[in-house]
Structure formats: structure tokens, C-alpha cells
mmCIF file of C-alpha atoms in Angstrom:
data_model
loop_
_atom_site.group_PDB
_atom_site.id
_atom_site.type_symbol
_atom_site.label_atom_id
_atom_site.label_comp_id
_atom_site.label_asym_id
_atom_site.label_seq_id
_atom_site.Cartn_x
_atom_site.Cartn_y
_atom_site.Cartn_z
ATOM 1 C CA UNK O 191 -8.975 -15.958 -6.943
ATOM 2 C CA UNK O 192 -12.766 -16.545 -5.496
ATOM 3 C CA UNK O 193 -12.250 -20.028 -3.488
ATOM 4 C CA UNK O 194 -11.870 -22.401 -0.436
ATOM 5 C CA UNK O 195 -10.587 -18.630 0.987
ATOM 6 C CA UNK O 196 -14.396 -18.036 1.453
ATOM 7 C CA UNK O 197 -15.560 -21.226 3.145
ATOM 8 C CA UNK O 198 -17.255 -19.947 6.391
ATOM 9 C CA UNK O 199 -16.360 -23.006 8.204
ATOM 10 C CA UNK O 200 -12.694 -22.120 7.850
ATOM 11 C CA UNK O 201 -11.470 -19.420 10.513
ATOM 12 C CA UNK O 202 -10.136 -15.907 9.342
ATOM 13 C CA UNK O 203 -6.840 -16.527 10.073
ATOM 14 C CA UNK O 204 -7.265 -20.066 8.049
ATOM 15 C CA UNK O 205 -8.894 -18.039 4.916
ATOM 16 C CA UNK O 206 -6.198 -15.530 5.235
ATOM 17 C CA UNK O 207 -3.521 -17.880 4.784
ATOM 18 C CA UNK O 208 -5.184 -19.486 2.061
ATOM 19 C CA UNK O 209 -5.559 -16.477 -0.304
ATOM 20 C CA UNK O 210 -2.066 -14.865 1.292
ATOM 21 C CA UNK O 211 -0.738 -18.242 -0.517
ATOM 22 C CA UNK O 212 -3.024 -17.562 -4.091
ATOM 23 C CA UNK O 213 -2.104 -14.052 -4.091
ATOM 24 C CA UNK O 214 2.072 -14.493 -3.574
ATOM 25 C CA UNK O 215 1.502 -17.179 -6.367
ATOM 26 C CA UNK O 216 -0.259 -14.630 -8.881
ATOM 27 C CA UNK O 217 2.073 -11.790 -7.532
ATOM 28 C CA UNK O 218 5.222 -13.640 -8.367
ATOM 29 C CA UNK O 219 3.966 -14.747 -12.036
ATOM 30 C CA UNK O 220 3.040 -10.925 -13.100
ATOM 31 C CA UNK O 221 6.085 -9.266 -11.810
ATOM 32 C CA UNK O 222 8.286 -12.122 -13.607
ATOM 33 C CA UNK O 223 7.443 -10.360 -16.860
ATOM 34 C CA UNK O 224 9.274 -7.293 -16.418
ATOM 35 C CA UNK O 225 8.020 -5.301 -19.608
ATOM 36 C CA UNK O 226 4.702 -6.179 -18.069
ATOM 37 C CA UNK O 227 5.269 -5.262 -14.682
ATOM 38 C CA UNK O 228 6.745 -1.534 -16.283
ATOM 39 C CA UNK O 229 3.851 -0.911 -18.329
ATOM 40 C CA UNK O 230 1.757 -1.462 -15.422
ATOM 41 C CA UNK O 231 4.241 0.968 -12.996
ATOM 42 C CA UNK O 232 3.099 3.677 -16.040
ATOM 43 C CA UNK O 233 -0.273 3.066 -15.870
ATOM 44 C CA UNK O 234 -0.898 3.480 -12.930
ATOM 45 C CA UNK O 235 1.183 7.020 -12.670
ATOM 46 C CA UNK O 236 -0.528 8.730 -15.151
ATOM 47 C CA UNK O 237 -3.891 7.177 -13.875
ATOM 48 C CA UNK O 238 -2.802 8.397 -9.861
ATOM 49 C CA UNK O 239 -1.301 12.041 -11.248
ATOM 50 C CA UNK O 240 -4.620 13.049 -13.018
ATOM 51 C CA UNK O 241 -6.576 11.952 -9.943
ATOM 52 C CA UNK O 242 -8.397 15.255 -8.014
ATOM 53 C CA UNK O 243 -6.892 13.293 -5.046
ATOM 54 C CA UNK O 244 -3.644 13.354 -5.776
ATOM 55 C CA UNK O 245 -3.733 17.129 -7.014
ATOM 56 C CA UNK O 246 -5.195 18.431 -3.895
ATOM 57 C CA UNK O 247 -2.726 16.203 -1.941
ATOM 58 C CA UNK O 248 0.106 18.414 -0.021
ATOM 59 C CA UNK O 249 1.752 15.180 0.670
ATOM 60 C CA UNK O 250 2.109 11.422 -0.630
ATOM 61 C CA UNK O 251 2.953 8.897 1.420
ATOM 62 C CA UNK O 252 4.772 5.988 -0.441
ATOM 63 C CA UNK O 253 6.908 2.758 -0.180
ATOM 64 C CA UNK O 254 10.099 1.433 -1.181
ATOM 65 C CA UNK O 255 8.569 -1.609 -3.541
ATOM 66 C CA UNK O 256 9.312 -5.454 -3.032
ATOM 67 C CA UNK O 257 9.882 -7.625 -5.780
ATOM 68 C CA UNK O 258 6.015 -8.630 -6.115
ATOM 69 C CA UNK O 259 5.044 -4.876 -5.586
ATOM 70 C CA UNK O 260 3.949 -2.098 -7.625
ATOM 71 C CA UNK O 261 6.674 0.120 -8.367
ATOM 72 C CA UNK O 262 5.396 3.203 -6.859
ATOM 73 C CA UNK O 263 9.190 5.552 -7.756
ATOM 74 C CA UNK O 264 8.278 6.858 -10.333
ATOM 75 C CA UNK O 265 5.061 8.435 -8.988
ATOM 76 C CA UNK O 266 7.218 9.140 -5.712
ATOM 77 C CA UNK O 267 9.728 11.452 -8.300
ATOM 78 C CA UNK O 268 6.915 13.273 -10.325
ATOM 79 C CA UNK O 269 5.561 14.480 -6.090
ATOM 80 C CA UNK O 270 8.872 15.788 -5.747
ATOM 81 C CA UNK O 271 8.972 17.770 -8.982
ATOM 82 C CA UNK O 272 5.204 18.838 -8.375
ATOM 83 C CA UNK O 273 6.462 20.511 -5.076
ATOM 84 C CA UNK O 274 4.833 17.565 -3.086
ATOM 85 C CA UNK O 275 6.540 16.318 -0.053
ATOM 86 C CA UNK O 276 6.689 12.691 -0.114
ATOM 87 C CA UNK O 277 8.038 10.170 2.885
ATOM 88 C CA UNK O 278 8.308 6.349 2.892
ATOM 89 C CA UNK O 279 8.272 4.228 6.378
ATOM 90 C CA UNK O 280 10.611 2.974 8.584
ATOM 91 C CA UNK O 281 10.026 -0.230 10.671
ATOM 92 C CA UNK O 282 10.562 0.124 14.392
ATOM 93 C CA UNK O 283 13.088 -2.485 15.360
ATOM 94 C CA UNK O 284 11.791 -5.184 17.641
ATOM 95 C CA UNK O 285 8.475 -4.262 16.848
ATOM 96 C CA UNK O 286 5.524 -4.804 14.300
ATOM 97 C CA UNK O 287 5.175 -1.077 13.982
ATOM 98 C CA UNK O 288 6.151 1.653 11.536
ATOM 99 C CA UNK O 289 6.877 5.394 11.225
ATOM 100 C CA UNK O 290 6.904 7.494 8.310
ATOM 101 C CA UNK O 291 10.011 9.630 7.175
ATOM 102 C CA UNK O 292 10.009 13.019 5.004
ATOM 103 C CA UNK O 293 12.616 12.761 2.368
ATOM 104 C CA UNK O 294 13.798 15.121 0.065
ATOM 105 C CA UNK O 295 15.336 12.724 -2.929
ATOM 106 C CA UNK O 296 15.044 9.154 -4.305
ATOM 107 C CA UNK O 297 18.852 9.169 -3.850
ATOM 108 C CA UNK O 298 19.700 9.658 -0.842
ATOM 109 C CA UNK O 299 20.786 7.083 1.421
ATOM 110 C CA UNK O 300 19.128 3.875 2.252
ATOM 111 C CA UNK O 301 19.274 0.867 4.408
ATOM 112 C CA UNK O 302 17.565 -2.706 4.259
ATOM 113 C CA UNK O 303 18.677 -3.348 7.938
ATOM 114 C CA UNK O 304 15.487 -5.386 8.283
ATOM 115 C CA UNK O 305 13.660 -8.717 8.313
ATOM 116 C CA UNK O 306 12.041 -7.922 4.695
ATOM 117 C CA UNK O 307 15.481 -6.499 2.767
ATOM 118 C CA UNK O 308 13.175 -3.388 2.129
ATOM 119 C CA UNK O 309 15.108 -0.255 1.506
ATOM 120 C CA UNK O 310 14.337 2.274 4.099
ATOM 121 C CA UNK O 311 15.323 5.720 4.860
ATOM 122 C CA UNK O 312 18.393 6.410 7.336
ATOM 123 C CA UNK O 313 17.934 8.225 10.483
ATOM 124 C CA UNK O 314 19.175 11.818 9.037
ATOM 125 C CA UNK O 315 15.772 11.611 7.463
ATOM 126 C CA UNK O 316 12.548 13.494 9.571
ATOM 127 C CA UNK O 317 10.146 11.686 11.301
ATOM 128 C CA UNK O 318 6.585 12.820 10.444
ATOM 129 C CA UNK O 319 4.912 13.576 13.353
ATOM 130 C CA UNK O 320 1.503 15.264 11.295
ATOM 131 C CA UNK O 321 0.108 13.947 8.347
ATOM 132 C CA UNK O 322 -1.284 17.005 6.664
ATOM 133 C CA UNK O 323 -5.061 17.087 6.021
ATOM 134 C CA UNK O 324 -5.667 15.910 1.576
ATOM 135 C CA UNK O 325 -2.453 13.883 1.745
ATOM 136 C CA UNK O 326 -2.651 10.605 0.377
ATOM 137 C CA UNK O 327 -1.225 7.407 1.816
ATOM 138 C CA UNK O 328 -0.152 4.618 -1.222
ATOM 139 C CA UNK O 329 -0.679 1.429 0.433
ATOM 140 C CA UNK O 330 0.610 -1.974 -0.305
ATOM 141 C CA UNK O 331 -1.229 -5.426 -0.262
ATOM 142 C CA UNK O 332 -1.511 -8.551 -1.630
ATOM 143 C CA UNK O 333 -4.746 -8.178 -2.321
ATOM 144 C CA UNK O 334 -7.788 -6.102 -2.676
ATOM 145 C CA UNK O 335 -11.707 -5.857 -3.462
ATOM 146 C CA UNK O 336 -13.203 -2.873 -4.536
ATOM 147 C CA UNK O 337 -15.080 -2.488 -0.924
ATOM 148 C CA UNK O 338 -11.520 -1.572 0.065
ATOM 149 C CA UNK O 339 -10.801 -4.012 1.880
ATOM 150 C CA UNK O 340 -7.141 -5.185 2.388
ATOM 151 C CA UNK O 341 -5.057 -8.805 2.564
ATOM 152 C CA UNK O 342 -1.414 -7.628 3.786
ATOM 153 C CA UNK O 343 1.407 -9.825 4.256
ATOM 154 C CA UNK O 344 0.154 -10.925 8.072
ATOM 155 C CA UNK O 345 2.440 -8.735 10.522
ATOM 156 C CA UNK O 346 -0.172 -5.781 10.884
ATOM 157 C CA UNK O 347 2.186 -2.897 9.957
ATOM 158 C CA UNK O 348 0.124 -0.694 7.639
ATOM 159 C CA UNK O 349 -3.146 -1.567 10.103
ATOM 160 C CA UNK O 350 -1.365 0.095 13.414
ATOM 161 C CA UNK O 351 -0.410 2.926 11.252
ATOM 162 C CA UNK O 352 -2.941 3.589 9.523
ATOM 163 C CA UNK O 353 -5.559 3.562 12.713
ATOM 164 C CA UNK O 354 -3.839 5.684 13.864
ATOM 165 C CA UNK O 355 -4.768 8.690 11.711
ATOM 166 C CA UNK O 356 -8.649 8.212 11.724
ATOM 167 C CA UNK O 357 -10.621 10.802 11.336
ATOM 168 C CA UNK O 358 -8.158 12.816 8.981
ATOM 169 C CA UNK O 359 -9.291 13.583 5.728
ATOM 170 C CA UNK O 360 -6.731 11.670 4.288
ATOM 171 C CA UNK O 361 -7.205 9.005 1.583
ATOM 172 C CA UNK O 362 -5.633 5.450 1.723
ATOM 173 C CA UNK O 363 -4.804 4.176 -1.536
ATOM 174 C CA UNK O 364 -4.538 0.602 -2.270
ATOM 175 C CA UNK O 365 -1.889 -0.426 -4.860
ATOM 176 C CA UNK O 366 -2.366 -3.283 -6.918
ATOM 177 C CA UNK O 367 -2.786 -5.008 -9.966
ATOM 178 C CA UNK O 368 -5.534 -5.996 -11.758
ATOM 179 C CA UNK O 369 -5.244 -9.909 -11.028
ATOM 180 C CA UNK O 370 -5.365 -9.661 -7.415
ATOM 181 C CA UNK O 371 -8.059 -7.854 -6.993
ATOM 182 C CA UNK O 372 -10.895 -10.154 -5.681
ATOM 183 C CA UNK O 373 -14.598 -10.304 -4.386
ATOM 184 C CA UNK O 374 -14.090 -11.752 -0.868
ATOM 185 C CA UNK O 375 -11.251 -11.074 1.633
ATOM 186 C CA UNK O 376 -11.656 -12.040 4.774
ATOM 187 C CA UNK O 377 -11.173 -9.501 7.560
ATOM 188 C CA UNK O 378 -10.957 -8.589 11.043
ATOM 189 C CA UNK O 379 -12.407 -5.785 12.846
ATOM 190 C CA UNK O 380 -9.343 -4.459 13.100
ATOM 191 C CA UNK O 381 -8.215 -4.382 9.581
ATOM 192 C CA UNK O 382 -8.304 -1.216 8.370
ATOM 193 C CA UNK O 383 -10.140 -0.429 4.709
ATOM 194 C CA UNK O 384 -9.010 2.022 1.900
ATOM 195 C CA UNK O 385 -11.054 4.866 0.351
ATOM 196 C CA UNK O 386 -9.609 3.930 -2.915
ATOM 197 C CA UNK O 387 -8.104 1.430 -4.998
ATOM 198 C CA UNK O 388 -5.185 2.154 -7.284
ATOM 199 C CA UNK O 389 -4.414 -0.118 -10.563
ATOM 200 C CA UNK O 390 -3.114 -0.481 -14.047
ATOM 201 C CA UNK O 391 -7.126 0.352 -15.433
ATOM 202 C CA UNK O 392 -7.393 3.261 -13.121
ATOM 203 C CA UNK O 393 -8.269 5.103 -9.706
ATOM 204 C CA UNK O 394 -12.078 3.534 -8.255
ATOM 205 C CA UNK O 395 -13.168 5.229 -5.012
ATOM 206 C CA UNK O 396 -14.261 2.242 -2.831
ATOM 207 C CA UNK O 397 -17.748 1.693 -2.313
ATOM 208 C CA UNK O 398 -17.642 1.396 1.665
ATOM 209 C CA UNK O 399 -16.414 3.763 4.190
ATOM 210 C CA UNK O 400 -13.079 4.408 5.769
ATOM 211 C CA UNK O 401 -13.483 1.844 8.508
ATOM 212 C CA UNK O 402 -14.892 -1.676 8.760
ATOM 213 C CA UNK O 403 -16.695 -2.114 11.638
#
């Protein structure tokens, strides 16, 4: 997706908007082939449950998946049956902020009381106050490179969370597929990297530290 995204004459916000655009194109073309989209949902479990990260891992952190997202249930359900606790955010109303929530079952109740129609847990759900040390946090993007750096969707939820936990030895995990994952994505100081990137071909452990500074 290498392009005009990297022109250094072009602000970050400008090249952010660019590849945001290129990225939601590619997104919606892959996840339009549903038997495609599955296999790659598969792949990517059996690649994440082998991982040493995600069997020293007390605790994954998910999402509840957009259309143009990895489907990250079914590695969500196989935490639960490995004794894992698992929790999913919550977006504070008014706000471009999030909190996790503990829950105990894929079927409990859900709302998509919010701006993005993303199913979220209710309030009878726990707040997380402590993310235990090894847990892993599955993040969503629209696109990657394998310095770990992140494109999200522009409202900064995942970065406020996220640096909010530094210093924790606790991986972020960048969820993708294969054809977003890029060479240059342009950042701000405050955008937050991943340790590793998740995909259909496997777990890579990024090449760059935790933060960019």
C-alpha cells in the first residue's frame, strides 16, 4: 500500500488520511469473501494459541469485531475454556476513551449503544481496574508494519488506553491481515507501538520497542 502516504511534504495527519482511505478500501475487499475472511479467523487462532505469549498469559484482552475486522471470538472462547479470563472494552460515553470489562461468556448480554454499532458489554459486567502482569492485549487497526507501529481508525481510543499501562509486562498484539500490513505508517509521538503483530501467516515479535519515541 507503499505510496503518496509517505510523501514528507504531506503532514501526518494528511498521510494518515491517505492510507486510513487505502486500508478501509483493502479491508472491505478481503472481508467481502467470507470463506476467506474464516479461514483467516482460523489461522490466526491456532497461530495465537501455540504462541509462548499467549500460554503464559493469565488474561486476554479482546474486541467485539467490525465488519472489516479480524474475528477475534473464536480465540476469545478457546481463553475461556483454557481457564483464561478474557474482557472486551467499553467506550466511555461523551468521550474518546475506553475501559475494559471482565466477562465470563460470549453470550451474555450486549449492547451497540454507540457511535460505531460495536457490541459491547452491559454494565453487570466488571470493570478491570488491573491488568495482570503476561496478559495480552489483541489490538485492532487498519494497518500495521512489522516495527509495530499502528494506523487506527483516527479517534485515539486504543492509544489512551493502552499508555496507560506502560511499563507492564504486558504484550500488545496487533491484529491484522496480511494485505494491510505495510512498510511506512506515519505516526505521532503519541501513538503507541505493539510488541507483536498477529496474522493469518503467524505471530512476528516486532522489531522495535514498546514505545515510539
Amino acid at each position: 500500500m507503499c505510496g503518496e502516504e509517505n510523501n514528507p511534504e504531506l503532514t501526518v495527519v494528511e498521510r494518515k488520511k491517505i492510507l486510513r482511505k487505502k486500508a478501509k478500501t483493502v479491508l472491505k475487499e478481503y472481508f467481502s469473501d467470507m470463506e476467506l475472511a474464516k479461514a483467516a479467523s482460523a489461522s490466526i487462532l491456532d497461530y495465537f494459541i501455540q504462541s509462548d505469549i499467549y500460554k503464559a498469559a493469565p488474561a486476554i484482552f479482546g474486541f467485539m469485531p467490525m465488519p472489516d475486522e479480524v474475528d477475534v471470538i473464536p480465540i476469545l472462547e478457546r481463553a475461556l475454556k483454557d481457564g483464561k479470563k478474557i474482557s472486551v472494552p467499553k467506550m466511555i460515553p461523551g468521550t474518546n476513551q475506553m475501559d475494559f470489562y471482565e466477562i465470563t461468556s460470549l453470550e451474555q448480554g450486549f449492547s451497540k449503544d454507540n457511535s460505531f454499532s460495536i457490541r459491547e458489554p452491559e454494565n453487570s459486567s466488571s470493570l478491570v481496574k488491573e491488568i495482570p502482569d503476561e496478559s495480552v492485549l489483541l489490538v485492532p487497526g487498519l494497518a500495521f508494519n512489522l516495527s509495530g507501529d499502528r494506523l487506527g481508525r483516527g479517534k485515539g481510543y486504543y492509544d489512551r488506553y493502552l499508555s496507560g499501562v506502560q511499563g507492564k509486562n504486558i504484550s500488545f498484539c496487533g491484529v491484522c491481515v496480511v494485505p494491510v500490513i505495510t512498510k511506512g505508517i506515519p505516526c505521532d509521538p503519541e501513538d503507541i507501538t505493539m510488541t507483536h503483530i498477529l496474522n493469518e501467516y503467524g505471530l512476528v515479535k516486532c522489531s522495535e520497542g514498546l514505545y515510539r519515541y
